[in-house]
Short mmCIF file of C-alpha atoms in Angstrom, two decimals:
data_model
loop_
_atom_site.label_atom_id
_atom_site.label_comp_id
_atom_site.label_asym_id
_atom_site.label_seq_id
_atom_site.Cartn_x
_atom_site.Cartn_y
_atom_site.Cartn_z
CA MET A 1 6.00 10.37 -22.39
CA THR A 2 7.46 13.87 -22.79
CA LYS A 3 4.00 15.28 -23.60
CA THR A 4 2.42 13.59 -20.58
CA ARG A 5 5.29 14.77 -18.40
CA LEU A 6 4.84 18.35 -19.62
CA LEU A 7 1.05 18.34 -19.13
CA ALA A 8 1.40 17.04 -15.57
CA ALA A 9 3.99 19.73 -14.82
CA LEU A 10 1.71 22.44 -16.23
CA ILE A 11 -0.97 21.38 -13.76
CA MET A 12 1.25 20.94 -10.70
CA ALA A 13 3.45 24.01 -11.09
CA PRO A 14 0.74 26.74 -10.98
CA VAL A 15 -0.89 25.17 -7.91
CA THR A 16 2.43 24.94 -6.09
CA ILE A 17 3.48 28.47 -7.02
CA ALA A 18 0.11 29.93 -6.02
CA ALA A 19 0.31 28.24 -2.61
CA ILE A 20 3.84 29.54 -1.98
CA LEU A 21 3.06 33.10 -3.03
CA LEU A 22 -0.43 33.52 -1.60
CA LEU A 23 -0.64 31.47 1.59
CA ASP A 24 0.76 32.25 5.03
CA THR A 25 3.68 30.16 6.30
CA PRO A 26 1.62 27.80 8.55
CA TRP A 27 -0.59 26.83 5.61
CA VAL A 28 2.39 26.38 3.30
CA MET A 29 4.04 24.15 5.88
CA ALA A 30 0.85 22.13 6.37
CA LEU A 31 0.47 21.50 2.65
CA ALA A 32 4.18 20.73 2.31
CA ALA A 33 3.91 18.25 5.18
CA VAL A 34 1.22 16.36 3.27
CA VAL A 35 3.36 16.19 0.13
CA PHE A 36 6.55 15.29 1.97
CA LEU A 37 4.85 12.60 4.03
CA LEU A 38 3.38 11.07 0.88
CA GLY A 39 6.92 10.97 -0.48
CA LEU A 40 8.10 9.40 2.77
CA TRP A 41 5.40 6.72 2.44
CA GLU A 42 6.92 5.80 -0.93
CA TRP A 43 10.39 5.89 0.65
CA PHE A 44 9.23 3.26 3.17
CA GLU A 45 8.11 1.08 0.29
CA LEU A 46 11.52 1.42 -1.37
CA ALA A 47 13.01 0.42 1.99
CA GLU A 48 10.91 -2.75 1.62
CA ILE A 49 8.55 -2.10 4.52
CA GLU A 50 5.78 -4.16 2.96
CA ASP A 51 3.29 -4.22 5.81
CA THR A 52 0.80 -1.34 5.55
CA LEU A 53 0.38 -1.11 9.32
CA ALA A 54 4.14 -0.85 9.85
CA ARG A 55 4.40 1.91 7.22
CA THR A 56 1.49 3.73 8.84
CA VAL A 57 3.12 3.60 12.29
CA LEU A 58 6.39 4.91 10.84
CA LEU A 59 4.58 7.71 9.03
CA VAL A 60 2.72 8.74 12.18
CA ALA A 61 6.02 8.76 14.09
CA ASN A 62 7.54 11.16 11.56
CA LEU A 63 4.42 13.32 11.62
CA ALA A 64 4.61 13.40 15.41
CA LEU A 65 8.22 14.63 15.17
CA MET A 66 7.11 17.44 12.86
CA VAL A 67 4.34 18.40 15.27
CA ALA A 68 6.77 18.27 18.20
CA ILE A 69 9.16 20.65 16.42
CA VAL A 70 6.35 23.13 15.84
CA TRP A 71 5.03 22.78 19.40
CA ALA A 72 8.51 23.25 20.92
CA SER A 73 9.05 26.38 18.80
CA ARG A 74 6.09 28.21 20.34
CA SER A 75 6.52 30.55 23.29
CA ALA A 76 4.91 33.56 24.92
CA ALA A 77 7.40 35.77 23.08
CA GLY A 78 6.38 34.39 19.70
CA PHE A 79 7.45 31.66 17.31
CA SER A 80 11.12 30.73 17.09
CA TYR A 81 12.73 29.06 14.09
CA VAL A 82 15.85 27.92 15.94
CA LEU A 83 14.84 24.25 15.78
CA PHE A 84 14.06 24.64 12.09
CA GLN A 85 17.52 26.09 11.56
CA LEU A 86 19.13 23.26 13.51
CA ALA A 87 17.19 20.69 11.51
CA SER A 88 18.37 22.34 8.29
CA VAL A 89 22.00 22.03 9.42
CA ILE A 90 21.38 18.35 10.19
CA GLY A 91 19.88 17.98 6.73
CA VAL A 92 22.99 19.40 5.05
CA ALA A 93 25.18 17.08 7.13
CA TRP A 94 23.02 14.11 6.15
CA TRP A 95 23.35 14.80 2.42
CA LEU A 96 27.12 14.92 2.77
CA ILE A 97 26.88 11.45 4.30
CA ALA A 98 24.56 10.40 1.48
CA LEU A 99 27.18 11.55 -1.03
CA ALA A 100 29.65 9.17 0.60
CA TRP A 101 26.99 6.41 0.50
CA LEU A 102 26.67 6.91 -3.27
CA ARG A 103 30.35 6.04 -3.62
CA VAL A 104 29.57 2.61 -2.13
CA PRO A 105 26.30 1.80 -3.95
CA ARG A 106 26.14 -1.79 -2.69
CA PHE A 107 26.00 -0.65 0.94
CA ALA A 108 22.67 -1.73 2.53
CA SER A 109 21.63 -3.26 -0.78
CA ASP A 110 20.48 -6.56 0.72
CA HIS A 111 17.14 -7.22 2.37
CA GLU A 112 18.23 -7.62 5.96
CA THR A 113 16.71 -5.73 8.88
CA TRP A 114 19.82 -3.61 9.46
CA ALA A 115 19.74 -2.39 5.85
CA ARG A 116 16.10 -1.33 6.24
CA MET A 117 16.96 0.54 9.43
CA PHE A 118 19.61 2.59 7.60
CA LYS A 119 17.12 3.46 4.86
CA LEU A 120 14.37 4.38 7.32
CA ALA A 121 16.74 6.69 9.18
CA ALA A 122 17.79 8.18 5.84
CA GLY A 123 14.16 8.91 5.03
CA ALA A 124 13.60 10.88 8.22
CA LEU A 125 16.91 12.73 7.81
CA ALA A 126 15.97 13.69 4.26
CA VAL A 127 12.33 14.71 4.65
CA ILE A 128 12.06 16.41 8.06
CA PRO A 129 15.02 18.80 7.64
CA ALA A 130 13.76 19.72 4.15
CA TRP A 131 10.33 20.51 5.58
CA CYS A 132 11.94 22.62 8.30
CA ALA A 133 14.09 24.45 5.73
CA LEU A 134 10.99 25.17 3.66
CA GLY A 135 9.21 26.74 6.62
CA TRP A 136 12.31 28.70 7.67
CA ILE A 137 12.80 30.18 4.19
CA HIS A 138 9.14 31.09 3.73
CA ALA A 139 8.92 32.80 7.12
CA THR A 140 12.10 34.87 6.70
CA ALA A 141 11.51 38.56 6.06
CA PRO A 142 11.58 40.23 3.66
CA ASN A 143 10.04 38.30 0.77
CA GLY A 144 10.47 34.83 2.20
CA HIS A 145 7.77 33.54 -0.13
CA LEU A 146 9.75 34.77 -3.14
CA TRP A 147 12.96 33.24 -1.81
CA LEU A 148 11.23 29.88 -1.31
CA PHE A 149 9.89 30.10 -4.85
CA THR A 150 13.44 30.81 -6.03
CA GLY A 151 14.85 27.83 -4.14
CA LEU A 152 12.27 25.49 -5.63
CA ALA A 153 12.57 27.01 -9.10
CA ILE A 154 16.31 26.32 -9.04
CA VAL A 155 15.60 22.62 -8.58
CA TRP A 156 12.84 22.57 -11.20
CA ALA A 157 15.02 24.37 -13.73
CA ALA A 158 18.01 22.15 -13.00
CA ASP A 159 15.90 19.03 -13.40
CA SER A 160 14.46 20.22 -16.72
CA GLY A 161 17.83 21.45 -17.98
CA ALA A 162 19.48 18.15 -17.14
CA TYR A 163 16.63 16.17 -18.73
CA PHE A 164 16.58 17.97 -22.07
CA VAL A 165 20.32 18.58 -22.42
CA GLY A 166 21.00 15.00 -21.41
CA ARG A 167 18.59 13.68 -24.02
CA LYS A 168 20.05 15.81 -26.80
CA LEU A 169 23.74 15.93 -25.96
CA GLY A 170 24.36 13.31 -23.31
CA ARG A 171 27.36 11.08 -24.00
CA ARG A 172 29.36 10.55 -20.80
CA LYS A 173 27.65 8.64 -18.01
CA LEU A 174 27.51 10.42 -14.66
CA ALA A 175 26.81 7.45 -12.38
CA PRO A 176 26.28 4.34 -14.54
CA ASN A 177 26.07 1.98 -11.56
CA ILE A 178 23.24 4.00 -10.01
CA SER A 179 21.36 5.81 -12.77
CA PRO A 180 22.50 4.88 -16.31
CA ASN A 181 20.46 7.64 -17.99
CA LYS A 182 22.16 10.54 -16.20
CA THR A 183 25.06 12.13 -18.03
CA VAL A 184 27.79 14.66 -17.35
CA GLU A 185 26.37 16.84 -20.12
CA GLY A 186 22.97 16.73 -18.44
CA LEU A 187 24.57 17.76 -15.15
CA ILE A 188 26.20 20.76 -16.82
CA GLY A 189 22.89 21.71 -18.43
CA GLY A 190 21.19 21.48 -15.05
CA LEU A 191 23.84 23.63 -13.39
CA VAL A 192 23.50 26.34 -16.04
CA ALA A 193 19.70 26.31 -15.81
CA GLY A 194 19.71 26.32 -12.00
CA LEU A 195 22.20 29.20 -11.91
CA ALA A 196 20.21 31.30 -14.39
CA VAL A 197 16.92 30.79 -12.58
CA GLY A 198 18.55 31.39 -9.20
CA LEU A 199 19.91 34.76 -10.30
CA GLY A 200 16.61 35.76 -11.88
CA GLY A 201 14.66 34.70 -8.81
CA ALA A 202 17.02 36.63 -6.55
CA LEU A 203 16.35 39.83 -8.47
CA LEU A 204 12.63 39.13 -8.24
CA ALA A 205 13.00 38.67 -4.46
CA GLY A 206 14.70 42.06 -4.17
CA ALA A 207 18.35 41.04 -3.82
CA PRO A 208 20.80 43.83 -4.71
CA VAL A 209 23.07 43.23 -7.69
CA ALA A 210 26.07 43.07 -5.33
CA HIS A 211 24.62 39.90 -3.78
CA LEU A 212 24.20 38.04 -7.07
CA PRO A 213 27.61 36.28 -6.92
CA LEU A 214 26.67 34.92 -3.48
CA VAL A 215 23.27 33.84 -4.74
CA GLY A 216 24.92 32.19 -7.72
CA ALA A 217 27.26 30.20 -5.49
CA VAL A 218 24.36 28.97 -3.34
CA ALA A 219 22.29 28.19 -6.44
CA LEU A 220 25.09 25.99 -7.79
CA LEU A 221 25.46 24.21 -4.44
CA ALA A 222 21.69 23.68 -4.22
CA THR A 223 21.67 22.29 -7.75
CA LEU A 224 24.47 19.88 -6.92
CA ALA A 225 22.60 18.85 -3.76
CA SER A 226 19.49 18.18 -5.84
CA VAL A 227 21.55 15.85 -8.04
CA VAL A 228 22.71 13.97 -4.93
CA GLY A 229 19.08 13.66 -3.82
CA ASP A 230 18.05 12.40 -7.24
CA LEU A 231 20.88 9.87 -7.35
CA PHE A 232 20.16 8.66 -3.84
CA GLU A 233 16.55 7.95 -4.70
CA SER A 234 17.75 6.17 -7.84
CA LEU A 235 19.98 4.05 -5.60
CA LEU A 236 17.00 3.13 -3.40
CA LYS A 237 14.98 2.18 -6.49
CA ARG A 238 17.85 0.08 -7.82
CA HIS A 239 18.08 -1.75 -4.49
CA ALA A 240 14.31 -2.34 -4.56
CA GLY A 241 14.31 -3.32 -8.24
CA VAL A 242 11.70 -0.75 -9.36
CA LYS A 243 11.69 2.00 -11.98
CA ASP A 244 9.56 4.59 -10.16
CA SER A 245 8.74 5.26 -6.52
CA GLY A 246 5.04 5.20 -7.41
CA HIS A 247 2.53 5.93 -10.16
CA LEU A 248 0.53 8.82 -8.74
CA ILE A 249 1.74 11.49 -11.20
CA PRO A 250 1.39 10.66 -14.93
CA GLY A 251 4.73 10.84 -16.72
CA HIS A 252 6.60 11.58 -13.50
CA GLY A 253 6.15 8.45 -11.39
CA GLY A 254 5.53 8.92 -7.69
CA ILE A 255 5.65 11.88 -5.34
CA LEU A 256 9.18 10.98 -4.26
CA ASP A 257 10.31 11.05 -7.89
CA ARG A 258 9.30 14.73 -7.95
CA ILE A 259 10.68 15.83 -4.60
CA ASP A 260 13.92 13.83 -4.39
CA GLY A 261 15.96 16.82 -5.54
CA VAL A 262 13.90 19.29 -3.52
CA VAL A 263 14.46 17.58 -0.17
CA ALA A 264 18.22 17.68 -0.71
CA ALA A 265 18.41 21.22 -2.10
CA LEU A 266 16.20 23.08 0.39
CA PRO A 267 18.44 22.68 3.48
CA VAL A 268 21.48 23.73 1.42
CA PHE A 269 19.66 26.75 0.01
CA ALA A 270 18.28 27.79 3.41
CA LEU A 271 21.63 27.48 5.17
CA GLY A 272 23.55 29.16 2.37
CA LYS A 273 21.08 32.04 2.30
CA ALA A 274 21.37 32.54 6.05
CA LEU A 275 25.16 32.30 6.21
CA LEU A 276 25.80 34.61 3.24
CA GLY A 277 23.14 37.09 4.28
CA PHE A 278 21.04 37.59 1.18
#
C-alpha cells in the first residue's frame, strides 16, 4: 500500500505543482474548482445523499455560487478579491465550529434529514472558502504562485510527516473515537514537517528572514487546521460506515481523502498571511 501510495503521489504532485507555478490565476482557479467539486461530490455521498440527481443539483448549486462570487468581483476598475477574502474569513470561522463538532462526535451521526442538512452546509462552508483562499493567495503580488505552493506544501509535508512518524513511533491515540490510527506522535511529526517546509517555502517565495517567525506561526496554525480537516472527514466516514471517501486515487482513496486537510488549511494560511503581512 505504501508503494502504491508513493507512486500515485509522484504522479499527482508534479502536475499540481506545474499548474500552480506556470498557469495564470483564472486557470488555476478553474482547475481547482474541478478538483474541489469532485471532492464535494464525495462529501455528498458521505452525507448519505444517495440519489444521483439530488447530488447533481447540489453540485450545480455550489458551482453556481462559485461563479456568482467571480461575477460579483468583476468591475470596470478591475477584479476585486474582497469577496474571496470574506469567504476565507468565513472558512476560518467554520473550522473553529468544526473543531467544536469533533468534541461531540455523535452529533448528526444518525440518518435523519436534519443531520444531512448540517453535513451539506458543512461541505459548502469547507470547499467554497478554501477555493476562494486558493485564488486569493495565487493572485497576491509578489510571488503569489510561490506562496500558494508553500501553503499546499505545508499540508503535504504535514500529512507525510504524520503518516510516517505515526507508523514508526505512534503510541498515544490522538482521537480514538474518530480516527483510531492517528497518534499524538504523528501529530508532532506533522507539525515539525509542516513548519520546516513552511519556512523553506517562505524563503523560496522571497520572504525576508525577519518574517520567518511569523511564517512559522502561520505554518503551525495551518498544519493544525489541516489535522482538523482530516479528522472531520474521518468523522463523516465513521458516520457513513466507510473507510475511504472514494476509490479514484490508488493507495489514497478518493479526492476528498487528499484534499480534506487542504480545504481546512488554505483559509487559515491565506488569512494569516494577510494579517501578518508576509
